[in-house]
Amino acid sequence: MNRHKTFENVTLNEFKDSVKGIYTTSVNKDTIDKSPMVYKPMEEIINNVQDTVDIVKIIKPIYNFKVGN
């Protein structure tokens, strides 16, 4: 999903739910276009690169900082 469509399709509550368990103070209506739903799913990325890399470890974020528009 591109960033413009994210503002039209992702609610603030969906954004908040998507970052549960991650410390952040920057989840607000101005940063919805930086929500996880904008980015390609991890599985898709892994499928696209699996023949060229060895995945040793997958890390999960514990802190998130984003600047509003």
JSON list of C-alpha atoms in Angstrom, two decimals, residues 12-52:
[
{"chain": "A", "resi": 12, "resn": "LEU", "atom": "CA", "xyz": [-5.52, 5.16, 14.09]},
{"chain": "A", "resi": 13, "resn": "ASN", "atom": "CA", "xyz": [-6.84, 2.22, 16.11]},
{"chain": "A", "resi": 14, "resn": "GLU", "atom": "CA", "xyz": [-5.48, -0.26, 13.54]},
{"chain": "A", "resi": 15, "resn": "PHE", "atom": "CA", "xyz": [-2.12, 1.50, 13.68]},
{"chain": "A", "resi": 16, "resn": "LYS", "atom": "CA", "xyz": [-2.11, 1.35, 17.49]},
{"chain": "A", "resi": 17, "resn": "ASP", "atom": "CA", "xyz": [-3.01, -2.35, 17.44]},
{"chain": "A", "resi": 18, "resn": "SER", "atom": "CA", "xyz": [-0.22, -3.09, 14.96]},
{"chain": "A", "resi": 19, "resn": "VAL", "atom": "CA", "xyz": [2.46, -1.79, 17.33]},
{"chain": "A", "resi": 20, "resn": "LYS", "atom": "CA", "xyz": [1.22, -3.36, 20.57]},
{"chain": "A", "resi": 21, "resn": "GLY", "atom": "CA", "xyz": [4.18, -4.54, 22.61]},
{"chain": "A", "resi": 22, "resn": "ILE", "atom": "CA", "xyz": [6.52, -1.99, 21.02]},
{"chain": "A", "resi": 23, "resn": "TYR", "atom": "CA", "xyz": [7.36, 1.12, 23.03]},
{"chain": "A", "resi": 24, "resn": "THR", "atom": "CA", "xyz": [6.47, 4.19, 21.01]},
{"chain": "A", "resi": 25, "resn": "THR", "atom": "CA", "xyz": [5.29, 7.73, 21.59]},
{"chain": "A", "resi": 26, "resn": "SER", "atom": "CA", "xyz": [4.83, 8.52, 17.92]},
{"chain": "A", "resi": 27, "resn": "VAL", "atom": "CA", "xyz": [1.62, 6.73, 16.96]},
{"chain": "A", "resi": 28, "resn": "ASN", "atom": "CA", "xyz": [-0.76, 9.47, 15.91]},
{"chain": "A", "resi": 29, "resn": "LYS", "atom": "CA", "xyz": [-2.83, 10.58, 12.93]},
{"chain": "A", "resi": 30, "resn": "ASP", "atom": "CA", "xyz": [0.19, 12.31, 11.36]},
{"chain": "A", "resi": 31, "resn": "THR", "atom": "CA", "xyz": [2.29, 9.13, 11.29]},
{"chain": "A", "resi": 32, "resn": "ILE", "atom": "CA", "xyz": [-0.30, 6.67, 9.96]},
{"chain": "A", "resi": 33, "resn": "ASP", "atom": "CA", "xyz": [1.59, 6.67, 6.64]},
{"chain": "A", "resi": 34, "resn": "LYS", "atom": "CA", "xyz": [4.53, 5.14, 8.51]},
{"chain": "A", "resi": 35, "resn": "SER", "atom": "CA", "xyz": [2.51, 2.30, 10.00]},
{"chain": "A", "resi": 36, "resn": "PRO", "atom": "CA", "xyz": [3.63, -1.31, 9.48]},
{"chain": "A", "resi": 37, "resn": "MET", "atom": "CA", "xyz": [0.86, -1.84, 6.93]},
{"chain": "A", "resi": 38, "resn": "VAL", "atom": "CA", "xyz": [2.73, 0.40, 4.45]},
{"chain": "A", "resi": 39, "resn": "TYR", "atom": "CA", "xyz": [5.68, -1.98, 4.24]},
{"chain": "A", "resi": 40, "resn": "LYS", "atom": "CA", "xyz": [5.94, -5.31, 2.51]},
{"chain": "A", "resi": 41, "resn": "PRO", "atom": "CA", "xyz": [5.25, -8.29, 4.77]},
{"chain": "A", "resi": 42, "resn": "MET", "atom": "CA", "xyz": [8.35, -10.01, 6.12]},
{"chain": "A", "resi": 43, "resn": "GLU", "atom": "CA", "xyz": [7.32, -13.30, 4.50]},
{"chain": "A", "resi": 44, "resn": "GLU", "atom": "CA", "xyz": [7.23, -11.67, 1.06]},
{"chain": "A", "resi": 45, "resn": "ILE", "atom": "CA", "xyz": [10.69, -10.21, 1.52]},
{"chain": "A", "resi": 46, "resn": "ILE", "atom": "CA", "xyz": [12.08, -13.54, 2.73]},
{"chain": "A", "resi": 47, "resn": "ASN", "atom": "CA", "xyz": [10.54, -15.36, -0.23]},
{"chain": "A", "resi": 48, "resn": "ASN", "atom": "CA", "xyz": [12.11, -12.88, -2.63]},
{"chain": "A", "resi": 49, "resn": "VAL", "atom": "CA", "xyz": [15.63, -13.08, -1.18]},
{"chain": "A", "resi": 50, "resn": "GLN", "atom": "CA", "xyz": [15.84, -16.63, 0.17]},
{"chain": "A", "resi": 51, "resn": "ASP", "atom": "CA", "xyz": [17.98, -17.90, -2.71]},
{"chain": "A", "resi": 52, "resn": "THR", "atom": "CA", "xyz": [20.60, -15.19, -2.18]}
]
